[in-house]
Amino acid sequence: MSKAITLGLLTGIAGIMLGILPFGLRIEENSGLDLLFKIRGEKKVPSDAVVVSIDKESSEHLSLPDNPDKWPRSLHARLVENLSKEGVRVIAFDVHFIEHRSPEEDGLFARIIDEAGNVVLCEPLKTKEVPISDDPDAQNHNIIKLVKPIDPLSHTAAATAPFVLPRIPFKVNRYWTFQAGAGDSPTLPVVVFQLYTMPLYENFIDLMYKVSPHEAEKLPPDGDTAMKTMNIKGLIMDIRGVFESEPLLAARMSEELENSETLAADAEETGKLKSLIKMYAGSNNRYINFYGPPGTITTIPYYQALQIRNGAVGNRQIDLKNKVVFVGLSEVLLAERKDSFYTVFSQANGVFISGVEIAATAFSNLIEDRPVKPLGSYFFILVLLFWGIALGMICRMSSILVALLSVVGLSIAYLVLAAYQFKMNDVLYPVVIPLVLQGPFAFFGSVLWNYIDVNKERQNIRKAFEHYLPKEVVDQLAKDVAHIKTGSRVVYGICLFTDAQQYTSLSETMEPHELGKFMNKYYEAMFNPVKKHGGFVSGVIGDSMLALWVSASSDAALRDKACLAAIDIAKELEKFDQSSDGAKLKTRIGLHCGQILLGHIGALDHYEYTPMGDIVNTASRIEGLNKHVGTT
């Protein structure tokens, strides 16, 4: 169990270590998020956002160049005028108007924007490097500057806002709600959402006043006052400042909203107020919850948007009343366009998603309050830890086949659960690290650990067998245990037999435990000379020992070794008798040589490695002859 827990902890810690590194986070963001999006598929899109696409089809219908920067601004004025007649609540241009054109064109567009009162223009960002010291090798400091549209347009627009998408490293998965590098400036989706929900501004302030009057008093009391006394961007930044200064404000406002019977009566307004609160209290950096491939957001070609009359273009019904329209470059094949982005739904054939559609998607996420929500750091670590512990323990305690099936089965179940949570609750669970790293880590870790344990156990068994059998015999058995039945052979052997006088009377006077200790010391005195002179002990019965020297043929040097061993045994036993207190064993030794059968002798489930033949019996009888002639 301890080994299983150890492997589980190692698997969990390995997952956590990779998960908290930038590399691991990128894997989850680029591969794990992709997998969950593809399993989930397309998702229903809120109807509040519509994209008017500046595309090749429109340029052909309007006889205009493909480059939208060269389109006349009087055309954009016509579009704004037409969309306003259709009751559009907010119009957002994801187009840069940072260069002056003809005064007539610019003036007309500015006048129409002013009359509409609901147009938001995009601000590009420019980065400028400023040296922080005179040292030429020192790093420069980057200053991000917002570039406003030309004066006539920026002054008449309801707001201007940036919308720059982070590509990490090349794929777009997130967007900013507040651009940290540009003084926490609210981005295009945030500005549009606040304008879109201005009819609910008084309800929003009333909620704040009920839970924090001193903070509510910092803001205009109603929408009209807010729009007259300050620009929408300034209002947004003031509201953001209030939420940052009082971290519990969002929770208290949400609770008050839940308890308000008046506001709760209108589910749609309640939902928008909740989303507004969470937008201001939430993170600056959010995952985009894509609804599907390019074109999933309702898209109208630019030329058709100019033709809309009373909610229709020809036979196509297009209801734009109280909706938000995003205008920008958007068409099916955008891979070579500067405003195209690689996302989870991009395809290898060059179908990329446009920046304006991503802006509309981010806005829709804000309305629903349904961004992709990654697990918090605490739960992220717990998931990887407990998943690793479970896998490690199961793999360590199971056979290889069961471990493999368990890893596969649990991984499928985990993926199904993660996909369900993503589909139903937009929660992003880690999937790549648990399935691709921790699963194989636990399985192969257990296989390696089992191999090490088995090998260690095998070595221990070998060492144990070497106490009973010659090393070469143990080697043979380790290779093939069937050698037990077929390994007997006829060899030239020298048998040394010993027997002790007075052993019977000695065993009757000693306790068994004491007798065992005494005999162990006795045998140690005899075994050392045998081993020293190249023999091995074949067997021990009571007070008798049989030692062998074996070769393929008659060998005088081998006989010398056996004789020297016998002489040394006699010497060692003499020392033993002198060192023992009272108890002494006079030992007789018999030697003989010749052809013997050596091998595993036995049947069924019991075998002994022992010699057989007349030479063995004769050596025993020679040992017994000592008794009659008075020798040892």
XYZ file of C-alpha atoms in Angstrom:
632
model
C 0.000 0.000 0.000
C 2.813 2.418 0.861
C 4.386 1.868 -2.565
C 1.018 2.449 -4.253
C 0.524 5.707 -2.350
C 4.084 6.776 -3.189
C 3.552 6.179 -6.924
C 0.227 8.015 -6.715
C 1.836 11.023 -5.048
C 4.649 11.043 -7.617
C 2.095 10.960 -10.450
C 0.103 13.779 -8.867
C 3.166 15.924 -8.183
C 4.481 15.375 -11.733
C 1.153 16.607 -13.117
C 1.137 19.641 -10.822
C 4.726 20.576 -11.654
C 3.995 20.533 -15.385
C 0.600 22.179 -14.917
C 1.965 25.262 -13.172
C 4.763 25.812 -15.688
C 4.118 28.147 -18.662
C 4.725 25.210 -21.007
C 2.024 23.123 -19.318
C -0.431 26.013 -19.295
C 0.137 26.532 -23.021
C -0.457 22.841 -23.701
C -3.778 22.956 -21.868
C -4.783 26.233 -23.521
C -3.866 25.245 -27.066
C -4.564 21.503 -27.118
C -6.866 20.801 -24.176
C -9.198 23.709 -24.913
C -9.243 22.746 -28.605
C -10.277 19.204 -27.745
C -13.124 20.341 -25.502
C -14.397 22.804 -28.112
C -14.380 20.103 -30.787
C -16.192 17.620 -28.558
C -18.794 20.239 -27.670
C -19.264 21.471 -31.241
C -21.320 24.516 -32.137
C -23.300 26.402 -29.520
C -26.426 28.558 -29.783
C -25.506 32.193 -30.351
C -27.299 35.064 -28.568
C -29.282 37.113 -31.079
C -28.116 40.489 -29.686
C -25.041 40.780 -31.945
C -24.862 41.016 -35.738
C -21.783 41.385 -37.939
C -21.827 43.580 -41.048
C -19.003 42.160 -43.112
C -16.683 44.213 -45.238
C -15.921 41.510 -47.759
C -15.004 40.773 -51.329
C -18.626 40.144 -52.274
C -19.566 43.647 -51.129
C -16.609 45.257 -52.884
C -17.725 43.597 -56.127
C -21.372 44.685 -55.728
C -20.355 48.243 -54.869
C -17.532 48.412 -57.460
C -15.016 49.266 -54.739
C -11.415 48.130 -54.220
C -10.731 45.030 -52.087
C -8.802 47.171 -49.606
C -11.482 48.519 -47.172
C -9.173 51.392 -46.160
C -9.908 52.932 -49.578
C -13.657 52.744 -49.235
C -15.287 56.219 -49.121
C -16.368 57.353 -45.664
C -19.586 58.676 -47.142
C -20.472 55.009 -47.644
C -19.950 54.348 -43.921
C -22.140 57.378 -43.242
C -24.910 55.827 -45.370
C -24.513 52.568 -43.428
C -24.794 54.297 -40.031
C -27.805 56.259 -41.200
C -29.545 53.141 -42.480
C -28.752 51.076 -39.379
C -30.044 53.875 -37.143
C -33.345 53.875 -39.053
C -33.613 50.137 -38.366
C -33.396 50.805 -34.603
C -29.885 49.466 -33.970
C -28.910 50.274 -30.381
C -25.116 50.361 -30.803
C -22.910 50.420 -33.917
C -19.255 49.405 -33.451
C -16.668 49.870 -36.198
C -13.679 47.512 -36.048
C -12.074 49.762 -38.650
C -9.269 52.266 -38.109
C -10.046 55.879 -39.042
C -6.686 57.412 -38.137
C -5.925 59.210 -41.393
C -7.686 62.249 -42.841
C -9.412 61.954 -46.199
C -11.340 64.656 -48.024
C -12.895 67.228 -45.637
C -16.320 66.597 -47.196
C -16.154 62.828 -46.617
C -14.818 63.176 -43.072
C -17.295 65.919 -42.229
C -20.290 63.969 -43.531
C -19.293 60.837 -41.620
C -18.728 62.858 -38.413
C -22.147 64.524 -38.731
C -23.979 61.220 -39.210
C -22.082 59.677 -36.262
C -23.088 62.649 -34.103
C -26.729 62.352 -35.113
C -26.764 58.620 -34.407
C -25.207 59.063 -30.945
C -24.490 55.353 -30.616
C -21.349 54.746 -32.688
C -18.174 53.291 -31.155
C -14.925 53.520 -33.115
C -11.844 51.340 -32.707
C -8.547 52.694 -31.372
C -5.381 50.962 -32.603
C -2.477 50.529 -30.203
C 1.074 51.526 -31.001
C 4.111 50.443 -29.009
C 7.013 52.850 -28.546
C 10.360 51.826 -27.046
C 11.827 54.349 -24.593
C 15.408 53.878 -23.235
C 15.454 53.728 -19.434
C 19.162 54.607 -19.149
C 22.103 55.930 -21.193
C 23.603 52.462 -21.327
C 23.227 51.250 -24.956
C 23.063 47.610 -23.736
C 20.223 48.294 -21.297
C 16.731 47.066 -22.173
C 14.209 49.592 -23.368
C 10.836 50.180 -21.764
C 7.768 49.690 -23.963
C 5.073 52.357 -23.803
C 1.712 51.444 -25.311
C -0.117 54.380 -26.822
C -3.740 54.503 -27.905
C -4.161 56.116 -31.312
C -7.497 57.874 -31.499
C -9.451 58.255 -34.753
C -9.165 61.638 -36.491
C -10.610 64.575 -34.564
C -13.947 65.032 -36.356
C -14.796 61.365 -35.787
C -13.416 60.836 -32.264
C -15.234 63.943 -30.974
C -18.620 62.917 -32.366
C -18.432 59.185 -31.600
C -20.171 57.935 -28.476
C -16.852 56.298 -27.522
C -13.554 55.033 -28.879
C -11.941 51.871 -27.611
C -9.073 49.480 -28.417
C -9.469 45.818 -29.292
C -6.138 44.026 -29.596
C -6.102 40.245 -29.339
C -3.243 38.343 -27.662
C -1.801 35.537 -29.779
C -0.172 32.959 -27.470
C 1.946 31.873 -29.232
C -0.014 32.145 -32.501
C -3.570 31.147 -31.605
C -6.220 33.447 -30.171
C -7.914 31.994 -27.102
C -8.405 35.099 -24.957
C -9.244 38.767 -25.051
C -8.871 41.720 -22.715
C -11.821 43.433 -21.073
C -9.549 46.201 -19.791
C -6.259 46.817 -21.614
C -3.683 46.710 -18.816
C -0.876 48.075 -20.994
C -2.956 51.109 -21.919
C -3.940 52.375 -18.497
C -6.715 49.802 -17.981
C -8.632 51.291 -20.884
C -11.919 49.429 -21.486
C -11.874 47.469 -24.734
C -14.393 47.502 -27.571
C -16.671 44.687 -26.240
C -16.840 46.322 -22.776
C -17.653 49.795 -24.115
C -20.304 48.356 -26.429
C -21.830 46.314 -23.614
C -22.031 49.331 -21.308
C -23.687 51.416 -24.034
C -26.033 48.538 -24.799
C -27.128 48.339 -21.135
C -27.424 52.105 -20.512
C -31.268 51.783 -20.200
C -30.511 49.708 -17.058
C -28.010 52.200 -15.615
C -30.420 53.605 -12.985
C -31.256 50.069 -11.781
C -27.519 49.353 -11.583
C -26.877 52.500 -9.495
C -29.886 51.762 -7.257
C -28.439 48.331 -6.493
C -25.088 49.866 -5.645
C -26.715 52.547 -3.499
C -28.549 49.934 -1.422
C -25.386 48.033 -0.528
C -22.792 50.843 -0.596
C -24.232 54.385 -0.644
C -20.877 56.136 -0.254
C -19.556 54.375 -3.387
C -22.742 54.970 -5.415
C -22.527 58.685 -4.701
C -19.265 58.814 -6.646
C -21.152 58.027 -9.860
C -23.824 59.956 -11.820
C -27.332 59.109 -10.544
C -28.879 58.396 -13.954
C -27.943 57.594 -17.545
C -28.786 61.001 -19.005
C -26.612 62.796 -16.465
C -23.821 60.296 -17.060
C -23.877 60.820 -20.824
C -24.032 64.616 -20.523
C -21.394 65.149 -17.838
C -18.814 62.591 -18.925
C -17.939 60.311 -21.839
C -18.886 56.642 -21.714
C -15.253 55.552 -21.382
C -14.730 57.788 -18.375
C -17.905 56.393 -16.802
C -16.714 52.831 -17.308
C -13.327 53.527 -15.733
C -14.984 55.244 -12.742
C -17.285 52.251 -12.198
C -14.307 49.907 -12.512
C -12.445 51.963 -9.906
C -15.375 51.654 -7.479
C -15.387 47.848 -7.825
C -11.618 47.641 -7.378
C -11.719 49.787 -4.239
C -14.400 47.609 -2.625
C -13.780 43.920 -3.511
C -17.003 42.640 -1.847
C -19.228 45.068 -3.723
C -19.999 42.680 -6.589
C -21.100 39.857 -4.275
C -23.319 42.173 -2.246
C -24.902 43.693 -5.354
C -25.575 40.234 -6.806
C -27.197 39.136 -3.551
C -29.336 42.278 -3.453
C -30.362 41.641 -7.065
C -31.452 38.096 -6.218
C -33.559 39.375 -3.318
C -35.162 42.231 -5.263
C -38.670 41.217 -6.291
C -39.028 44.222 -8.613
C -35.893 43.524 -10.627
C -36.196 39.753 -10.502
C -39.562 39.981 -12.273
C -37.815 40.665 -15.586
C -35.455 37.740 -16.176
C -33.771 39.340 -19.209
C -32.957 42.590 -17.383
C -31.831 40.658 -14.312
C -29.459 38.590 -16.462
C -27.941 41.690 -18.043
C -27.460 43.371 -14.666
C -25.730 40.259 -13.330
C -23.462 40.197 -16.370
C -22.688 43.895 -15.953
C -21.694 43.382 -12.308
C -19.460 40.424 -13.195
C -17.862 42.313 -16.061
C -16.661 45.055 -13.720
C -15.632 42.681 -10.941
C -14.047 40.043 -13.170
C -10.587 39.471 -14.553
C -9.010 41.724 -17.180
C -8.071 38.678 -19.236
C -10.753 36.184 -20.288
C -11.053 33.110 -22.441
C -13.247 33.512 -25.520
C -16.160 31.098 -25.602
C -16.416 30.570 -29.348
C -19.839 29.578 -30.620
C -18.631 27.796 -33.719
C -16.668 28.201 -36.971
C -16.402 31.505 -38.863
C -19.818 32.883 -39.761
C -21.584 31.445 -36.708
C -22.481 34.969 -35.542
C -25.283 36.317 -37.757
C -23.464 38.038 -40.628
C -24.803 40.446 -43.251
C -22.670 41.533 -46.215
C -22.002 45.262 -46.195
C -23.836 45.874 -49.452
C -26.980 44.153 -48.120
C -26.854 46.203 -44.900
C -27.113 49.315 -47.074
C -30.288 47.903 -48.648
C -32.160 46.928 -45.466
C -35.626 48.453 -45.340
C -38.115 47.731 -42.562
C -36.193 44.688 -41.375
C -35.773 42.988 -44.714
C -33.494 42.730 -47.735
C -35.463 41.241 -50.580
C -36.943 38.010 -49.195
C -34.504 37.837 -46.265
C -35.864 39.037 -42.928
C -33.243 40.872 -40.857
C -34.470 42.311 -37.560
C -31.876 44.747 -36.203
C -34.040 46.590 -33.685
C -32.252 47.036 -30.313
C -29.311 44.927 -31.486
C -25.605 45.671 -31.628
C -23.985 45.747 -35.053
C -20.239 45.190 -35.456
C -18.806 46.450 -38.739
C -15.483 45.145 -39.962
C -13.483 42.966 -42.311
C -15.053 39.503 -42.318
C -15.234 36.853 -44.981
C -14.872 33.100 -45.323
C -11.243 32.916 -46.522
C -9.169 35.228 -44.377
C -5.885 33.370 -43.968
C -3.993 35.942 -46.017
C -5.777 38.977 -44.555
C -4.132 41.119 -41.868
C -7.294 41.002 -39.720
C -7.565 37.212 -39.605
C -6.916 35.081 -36.536
C -6.163 31.421 -35.978
C -8.576 29.931 -33.446
C -9.847 26.550 -32.341
C -12.392 26.575 -35.195
C -9.900 27.593 -37.878
C -9.368 25.041 -40.611
C -6.379 23.861 -42.595
C -7.959 25.096 -45.836
C -7.504 28.722 -44.753
C -10.847 29.401 -43.082
C -9.866 31.795 -40.287
C -12.060 33.944 -38.070
C -12.051 37.715 -38.332
C -11.304 40.218 -35.600
C -14.750 41.781 -35.880
C -16.445 38.410 -35.355
C -14.244 37.779 -32.314
C -15.314 41.194 -30.970
C -18.976 40.233 -31.502
C -18.288 36.868 -29.803
C -16.673 38.567 -26.791
C -19.635 40.939 -26.534
C -22.042 37.975 -26.663
C -20.029 36.248 -23.917
C -20.449 39.371 -21.759
C -24.216 39.433 -22.320
C -24.570 35.781 -21.311
C -21.834 35.950 -18.692
C -20.612 32.721 -20.272
C -16.862 33.015 -20.802
C -14.773 29.882 -20.594
C -13.961 29.581 -16.889
C -10.676 27.842 -16.044
C -10.428 26.107 -12.695
C -8.950 28.231 -9.939
C -5.369 27.468 -8.975
C -6.440 25.634 -5.805
C -8.900 23.297 -7.554
C -6.549 22.886 -10.535
C -3.859 21.529 -8.215
C -6.325 19.330 -6.312
C -7.678 17.771 -9.523
C -4.185 16.892 -10.768
C -3.107 15.632 -7.337
C -6.074 13.349 -6.623
C -6.248 12.137 -10.219
C -2.557 11.226 -10.027
C -2.998 9.474 -6.668
C -5.936 7.439 -7.982
C -4.097 6.373 -11.143
C -0.838 5.596 -9.338
C -2.466 3.460 -6.649
C -4.613 1.498 -9.117
C -1.670 0.827 -11.442
C 0.679 -0.175 -8.614
C -1.810 -2.545 -6.994
C -3.022 -4.203 -10.216
C -1.609 -6.534 -12.835
C -0.294 -4.975 -16.050
C -3.445 -5.817 -18.030
C -5.807 -4.585 -15.324
C -3.708 -1.425 -14.894
C -3.806 -0.729 -18.638
C -7.559 -1.258 -18.860
C -8.080 0.878 -15.746
C -6.031 3.776 -17.138
C -7.899 3.674 -20.456
C -11.306 3.341 -18.787
C -10.703 6.070 -16.215
C -9.250 8.393 -18.861
C -12.366 8.009 -21.008
C -14.583 8.660 -17.979
C -12.516 11.725 -17.045
C -12.728 13.106 -20.582
C -16.502 12.561 -20.660
C -16.872 14.398 -17.333
C -14.590 17.254 -18.447
C -16.497 17.573 -21.740
C -19.825 17.601 -19.876
C -18.646 20.336 -17.501
C -17.377 22.356 -20.455
C -20.593 21.977 -22.405
C -22.998 22.649 -19.535
C -21.049 25.068 -17.327
C -18.217 26.361 -19.585
C -15.695 25.131 -17.001
C -12.241 24.329 -18.365
C -10.781 21.247 -16.686
C -7.216 20.190 -17.526
C -7.335 17.292 -19.976
C -3.953 17.017 -21.709
C -1.863 16.686 -18.545
C -4.151 14.111 -16.832
C -4.675 12.001 -19.961
C -1.421 12.344 -21.908
C 1.078 12.760 -19.059
C -0.296 11.354 -15.819
C -1.979 8.270 -17.308
C 1.149 6.936 -19.075
C 3.336 8.112 -16.161
C 1.336 6.032 -13.687
C 1.139 2.973 -15.965
C 4.764 2.839 -17.101
C 5.915 3.934 -13.641
C 4.127 0.942 -12.119
C 5.532 -1.406 -14.794
C 9.082 -0.156 -14.136
C 8.620 -0.306 -10.371
C 7.227 -3.868 -10.600
C 10.175 -4.876 -12.764
C 12.622 -3.433 -10.236
C 10.829 -5.196 -7.370
C 10.692 -8.518 -9.220
C 14.354 -8.246 -10.185
C 15.282 -7.394 -6.605
C 13.230 -10.320 -5.326
C 14.853 -12.590 -7.893
C 18.297 -11.520 -6.692
C 17.289 -12.197 -3.090
C 16.027 -15.644 -4.074
C 19.272 -16.330 -5.933
C 21.271 -15.335 -2.870
C 19.087 -17.578 -0.718
C 19.480 -20.522 -3.119
C 23.240 -20.061 -3.135
C 23.199 -21.035 0.541
C 21.885 -24.461 -0.530
C 23.151 -24.963 -4.094
C 26.297 -24.193 -6.081
C 26.218 -20.856 -7.919
C 26.297 -22.473 -11.382
C 23.297 -24.621 -10.475
C 21.386 -21.547 -9.309
C 22.249 -19.852 -12.614
C 20.872 -22.809 -14.539
C 17.650 -22.852 -12.516
C 17.223 -19.094 -12.974
C 17.335 -19.587 -16.758
C 15.069 -22.655 -16.837
C 13.420 -24.239 -13.828
C 12.693 -27.321 -15.945
C 16.420 -28.096 -15.502
C 15.429 -29.629 -12.129
C 14.106 -32.739 -13.877
C 16.748 -33.024 -16.601
C 19.890 -31.623 -15.017
C 21.456 -34.813 -13.537
C 24.894 -35.741 -14.943
C 27.734 -38.215 -14.325
C 30.881 -36.433 -13.133
C 34.166 -37.128 -11.429
C 33.624 -36.279 -7.799
C 35.441 -36.271 -4.487
C 33.184 -36.863 -1.505
C 34.087 -35.707 1.989
C 31.883 -37.193 4.698
C 31.924 -36.138 8.375
C 30.196 -37.429 11.477
C 30.431 -36.349 15.136
C 30.727 -38.677 18.106
C 28.647 -38.049 21.242
C 26.156 -35.903 19.323
C 23.209 -37.941 20.631
C 24.164 -37.506 24.263
C 24.905 -33.814 23.633
C 21.478 -33.189 22.096
C 19.845 -34.839 25.125
C 21.579 -32.452 27.556
C 20.952 -29.179 25.658
C 17.853 -27.142 25.014
C 16.942 -27.103 21.266
C 17.672 -23.393 20.918
C 21.024 -23.760 22.655
C 21.846 -26.863 20.588
C 21.058 -24.948 17.370
C 23.456 -22.109 18.252
C 26.165 -24.625 19.162
C 25.792 -26.604 15.906
C 25.824 -23.425 13.787
C 29.229 -22.551 15.206
C 30.335 -26.167 14.720
C 29.351 -26.139 11.039
C 30.933 -22.745 10.507
C 34.251 -24.308 11.541
C 33.790 -27.018 8.896
C 32.239 -25.005 6.066
C 35.009 -22.402 5.884
C 37.781 -24.889 4.866
C 35.493 -26.496 2.259
C 34.726 -23.121 0.691
C 38.353 -22.021 0.989
C 39.550 -25.019 -1.037
C 36.910 -24.798 -3.790
C 34.359 -27.342 -2.613
C 30.691 -26.955 -1.770
C 28.516 -28.419 0.929
C 25.998 -30.787 -0.632
C 24.047 -31.650 2.492
C 23.795 -31.569 6.263
C 21.840 -34.077 8.336
C 21.998 -33.733 12.114
C 25.711 -33.826 12.917
C 26.840 -35.124 9.483
C 28.099 -33.116 6.481
C 28.707 -34.129 2.877
C 31.026 -31.862 0.853
C 31.872 -32.279 -2.861
C 34.575 -31.348 -5.349
C 33.468 -31.923 -8.915
C 35.207 -31.980 -12.307
C 34.661 -33.517 -15.727
C 37.529 -36.028 -15.278
C 40.027 -37.305 -12.757
C 42.003 -34.343 -11.381
C 44.964 -34.655 -9.001
C 44.819 -30.957 -8.092
C 41.167 -31.358 -7.078
C 42.093 -34.314 -4.841
C 44.785 -32.164 -3.213
C 42.209 -29.479 -2.441
C 39.864 -31.984 -0.832
C 42.694 -33.402 1.312
C 43.796 -29.928 2.380
C 40.206 -29.098 3.257
C 40.002 -32.243 5.446
C 43.218 -31.309 7.256
C 42.006 -27.758 7.802
C 38.670 -29.019 9.096
C 40.482 -31.073 11.711
C 42.499 -28.017 12.738
C 39.449 -25.743 12.888
C 37.495 -28.259 14.952
C 40.399 -28.557 17.393
C 40.241 -24.779 17.883
C 36.477 -25.022 18.200
C 36.710 -27.648 20.939
C 39.157 -25.454 22.833
C 36.875 -22.390 22.592
C 33.630 -24.182 23.562
C 32.750 -24.445 27.239
C 32.646 -28.122 28.092
C 30.762 -29.346 25.033
C 33.033 -31.060 22.545
C 32.396 -33.068 19.397
C 35.051 -35.485 18.139
C 34.544 -35.507 14.351
C 35.445 -38.280 11.914
C 36.174 -37.553 8.240
C 35.996 -39.957 5.259
C 37.249 -39.194 1.723
C 36.755 -41.090 -1.528
C 36.715 -40.218 -5.275
C 35.334 -41.576 -8.504
C 32.356 -41.367 -10.877
C 29.112 -40.118 -9.292
C 25.664 -39.037 -10.500
C 25.115 -35.402 -9.490
C 21.841 -33.583 -9.893
C 18.322 -32.983 -8.650
C 17.040 -36.190 -7.153
C 13.386 -36.501 -6.154
C 9.853 -36.604 -7.511
C 6.601 -34.680 -7.663
C 7.154 -31.409 -5.807
C 10.293 -32.264 -3.827
C 13.847 -32.457 -5.180
C 17.274 -32.286 -3.585
C 20.559 -31.472 -5.254
C 22.709 -34.387 -4.155
C 25.215 -36.997 -5.427
C 24.402 -40.677 -5.858
C 26.525 -43.739 -6.478
C 28.845 -46.203 -4.843
C 31.515 -43.524 -4.314
C 29.173 -41.649 -1.961
C 28.324 -44.788 0.018
C 31.983 -45.798 0.205
C 32.985 -42.346 1.500
C 30.364 -42.788 4.236
C 31.697 -46.248 5.115
C 35.284 -44.930 5.177
C 34.153 -42.248 7.607
C 32.631 -45.004 9.764
C 35.851 -47.032 9.636
C 37.501 -44.320 11.761
C 35.414 -45.543 14.672
C 36.931 -49.038 14.476
C 40.531 -48.070 13.955
C 40.522 -45.164 16.418
C 41.303 -42.379 13.928
C 39.580 -39.196 12.713
